[in-house]
Amino acid sequence: MKPVTNLNVTQNVAMITLDNVPNKIDLIASIFNEVANHGINIDMISQTAPYKGSINLSFSLDEENVPKAISALSKFKKEIPHLRIDIVSGLSKLSIFGEAMKDIPGVAASLFTTLAEAGVELKMVTTSEVDISYLIDQKDEEKAVQIIKERFNLK
């Protein structure tokens, strides 16, 4: 049983990180609602554990939607003076899939090791039982795809 059976790549991805967001679910919901109201589809979402009442919240989106996202988030900058908004563009999303991942320990460890050995820096990681998605610099995409295909015998 192969742990990894498919690798998909999405290009022209950006990541927005909101630092120092008060850990209030109604505020977090309001942020995502405002982004949605601006017609922006969010893909990956990552939140840190709360620390001193605040979290950091990152999400990925198509690069073309960054200006709309900045507009959507500007109202929160006014409401939360210590809020910092960081934007990173020029990213690619690698989605690694395998139905057997849920039953085979160490797949994530192997992927992290493979990317580390190639010097590929990770910007964000999200997972489920059967897939792992990484945001990486677009300049590292070709190298990352090649080494993952080699490591997991993908075509």
CSV table of C-alpha atoms in Angstrom, one decimal:
chain,number,residue,atom,x,y,z
A,1,MET,CA,0.0,0.0,0.0
A,2,LYS,CA,1.6,3.3,-1.1
A,3,PRO,CA,1.3,6.1,1.5
A,4,VAL,CA,1.4,8.8,-1.1
A,5,THR,CA,-0.5,8.4,-4.4
A,6,ASN,CA,-0.9,12.0,-5.7
A,7,LEU,CA,0.8,15.3,-5.7
A,8,ASN,CA,-0.9,18.5,-6.9
A,9,VAL,CA,0.6,22.0,-7.3
A,10,THR,CA,-1.2,25.3,-7.1
A,11,GLN,CA,0.8,28.3,-8.2
A,12,ASN,CA,0.4,32.1,-7.6
A,13,VAL,CA,-0.6,31.7,-4.0
A,14,ALA,CA,-0.2,34.4,-1.3
A,15,MET,CA,-0.3,34.0,2.5
A,16,ILE,CA,-1.7,36.6,4.9
A,17,THR,CA,-0.8,36.4,8.6
A,18,LEU,CA,-2.6,38.4,11.2
A,19,ASP,CA,-0.4,38.8,14.3
A,20,ASN,CA,-1.8,39.7,17.8
A,21,VAL,CA,-5.4,38.9,17.1
A,22,PRO,CA,-7.4,38.8,20.3
A,23,ASN,CA,-8.5,35.2,20.9
A,24,LYS,CA,-12.2,35.8,20.6
A,25,ILE,CA,-14.2,33.5,18.3
A,26,ASP,CA,-16.7,36.2,17.4
A,27,LEU,CA,-13.8,38.4,16.2
A,28,ILE,CA,-12.2,35.5,14.3
A,29,ALA,CA,-15.6,34.7,12.6
A,30,SER,CA,-16.0,38.4,11.8
A,31,ILE,CA,-12.6,38.4,10.1
A,32,PHE,CA,-13.4,35.4,7.9
A,33,ASN,CA,-16.9,36.8,7.1
A,34,GLU,CA,-15.4,40.1,6.0
A,35,VAL,CA,-13.0,38.4,3.7
A,36,ALA,CA,-15.8,36.2,2.3
A,37,ASN,CA,-18.0,39.3,1.8
A,38,HIS,CA,-15.2,40.7,-0.4
A,39,GLY,CA,-15.6,37.7,-2.7
A,40,ILE,CA,-12.3,36.0,-1.6
A,41,ASN,CA,-12.0,32.3,-1.3
A,42,ILE,CA,-9.6,31.2,1.4
A,43,ASP,CA,-7.8,27.9,1.1
A,44,MET,CA,-5.4,26.9,3.9
A,45,ILE,CA,-6.0,28.2,7.4
A,46,SER,CA,-3.5,27.9,10.4
A,47,GLN,CA,-3.9,29.3,13.9
A,48,THR,CA,-1.4,29.3,16.7
A,49,ALA,CA,-2.3,28.3,20.2
A,50,PRO,CA,-3.5,31.2,22.3
A,51,TYR,CA,-0.7,33.1,24.2
A,52,LYS,CA,-1.6,35.9,26.7
A,53,GLY,CA,-5.1,36.2,25.1
A,54,SER,CA,-3.9,36.5,21.5
A,55,ILE,CA,-3.4,34.3,18.5
A,56,ASN,CA,-1.7,34.5,15.1
A,57,LEU,CA,-3.9,33.6,12.2
A,58,SER,CA,-2.6,32.7,8.7
A,59,PHE,CA,-4.5,31.9,5.6
A,60,SER,CA,-3.7,31.3,1.9
A,61,LEU,CA,-5.5,32.8,-1.1
A,62,ASP,CA,-4.9,33.5,-4.8
A,63,GLU,CA,-2.4,36.3,-5.3
A,64,GLU,CA,-4.8,38.2,-7.4
A,65,ASN,CA,-7.1,38.6,-4.4
A,66,VAL,CA,-4.5,40.3,-2.1
A,67,PRO,CA,-5.7,43.8,-2.8
A,68,LYS,CA,-9.3,42.9,-1.9
A,69,ALA,CA,-8.1,41.1,1.2
A,70,ILE,CA,-6.1,44.2,2.3
A,71,SER,CA,-9.3,46.2,1.9
A,72,ALA,CA,-11.3,43.7,3.8
A,73,LEU,CA,-8.9,43.5,6.7
A,74,SER,CA,-8.3,47.3,7.0
A,75,LYS,CA,-11.3,47.8,9.3
A,76,PHE,CA,-9.7,45.3,11.8
A,77,LYS,CA,-6.5,47.3,11.8
A,78,LYS,CA,-8.6,50.3,13.0
A,79,GLU,CA,-10.4,48.2,15.7
A,80,ILE,CA,-7.2,46.4,16.9
A,81,PRO,CA,-4.3,48.9,17.0
A,82,HIS,CA,-1.6,46.3,17.8
A,83,LEU,CA,-2.7,44.1,14.9
A,84,ARG,CA,0.0,43.4,12.4
A,85,ILE,CA,-0.8,42.2,8.9
A,86,ASP,CA,2.0,40.4,6.9
A,87,ILE,CA,1.6,39.4,3.3
A,88,VAL,CA,3.8,36.9,1.5
A,89,SER,CA,3.4,36.4,-2.3
A,90,GLY,CA,5.1,34.3,-4.8
A,91,LEU,CA,4.2,31.0,-3.2
A,92,SER,CA,3.1,27.6,-4.4
A,93,LYS,CA,0.9,25.1,-2.6
A,94,LEU,CA,2.0,21.4,-2.7
A,95,SER,CA,-0.8,19.0,-1.8
A,96,ILE,CA,0.3,15.5,-1.1
A,97,PHE,CA,-2.4,12.9,-1.0
A,98,GLY,CA,-2.6,9.2,0.0
A,99,GLU,CA,-5.6,7.3,1.3
A,100,ALA,CA,-3.2,5.0,3.2
A,101,MET,CA,-1.6,7.9,5.1
A,102,LYS,CA,-4.0,7.5,7.9
A,103,ASP,CA,-2.7,4.0,8.6
A,104,ILE,CA,1.0,4.4,8.0
A,105,PRO,CA,3.0,6.2,10.7
A,106,GLY,CA,5.8,8.5,9.6
A,107,VAL,CA,4.6,9.9,6.3
A,108,ALA,CA,4.6,13.5,7.5
A,109,ALA,CA,8.1,12.9,9.1
A,110,SER,CA,9.4,11.6,5.8
A,111,LEU,CA,8.0,14.5,3.8
A,112,PHE,CA,9.4,17.1,6.3
A,113,THR,CA,12.8,15.3,6.1
A,114,THR,CA,12.8,15.1,2.3
A,115,LEU,CA,12.0,18.9,2.0
A,116,ALA,CA,14.6,19.8,4.7
A,117,GLU,CA,17.3,17.8,3.0
A,118,ALA,CA,16.5,19.8,-0.2
A,119,GLY,CA,16.6,23.1,1.7
A,120,VAL,CA,13.0,23.9,1.0
A,121,GLU,CA,11.6,26.4,3.5
A,122,LEU,CA,8.0,25.9,4.6
A,123,LYS,CA,5.7,28.9,5.0
A,124,MET,CA,2.7,27.0,6.2
A,125,VAL,CA,1.5,23.4,6.7
A,126,THR,CA,-2.0,22.0,7.0
A,127,THR,CA,-3.0,18.4,7.3
A,128,SER,CA,-5.9,15.9,7.4
A,129,GLU,CA,-5.9,12.2,7.7
A,130,VAL,CA,-5.2,11.6,4.0
A,131,ASP,CA,-3.3,14.8,2.8
A,132,ILE,CA,-0.6,17.2,3.8
A,133,SER,CA,-0.4,20.6,2.1
A,134,TYR,CA,2.7,22.9,2.2
A,135,LEU,CA,3.1,26.5,1.1
A,136,ILE,CA,6.6,27.0,-0.2
A,137,ASP,CA,8.4,29.7,-2.2
A,138,GLN,CA,7.6,29.3,-5.9
A,139,LYS,CA,11.3,29.3,-6.7
A,140,ASP,CA,11.6,26.0,-4.8
A,141,GLU,CA,8.6,24.4,-6.5
A,142,GLU,CA,10.3,22.4,-9.2
A,143,LYS,CA,12.9,21.0,-6.8
A,144,ALA,CA,10.3,20.1,-4.2
A,145,VAL,CA,8.1,18.4,-6.7
A,146,GLN,CA,11.0,16.4,-8.1
A,147,ILE,CA,12.3,15.2,-4.7
A,148,ILE,CA,8.8,14.2,-3.5
A,149,LYS,CA,8.1,12.3,-6.7
A,150,GLU,CA,11.4,10.5,-6.3
A,151,ARG,CA,10.9,9.8,-2.6
A,152,PHE,CA,7.4,8.4,-3.0
A,153,ASN,CA,7.8,6.9,-6.5
A,154,LEU,CA,5.2,9.1,-8.2
A,155,LYS,CA,5.0,9.7,-11.9
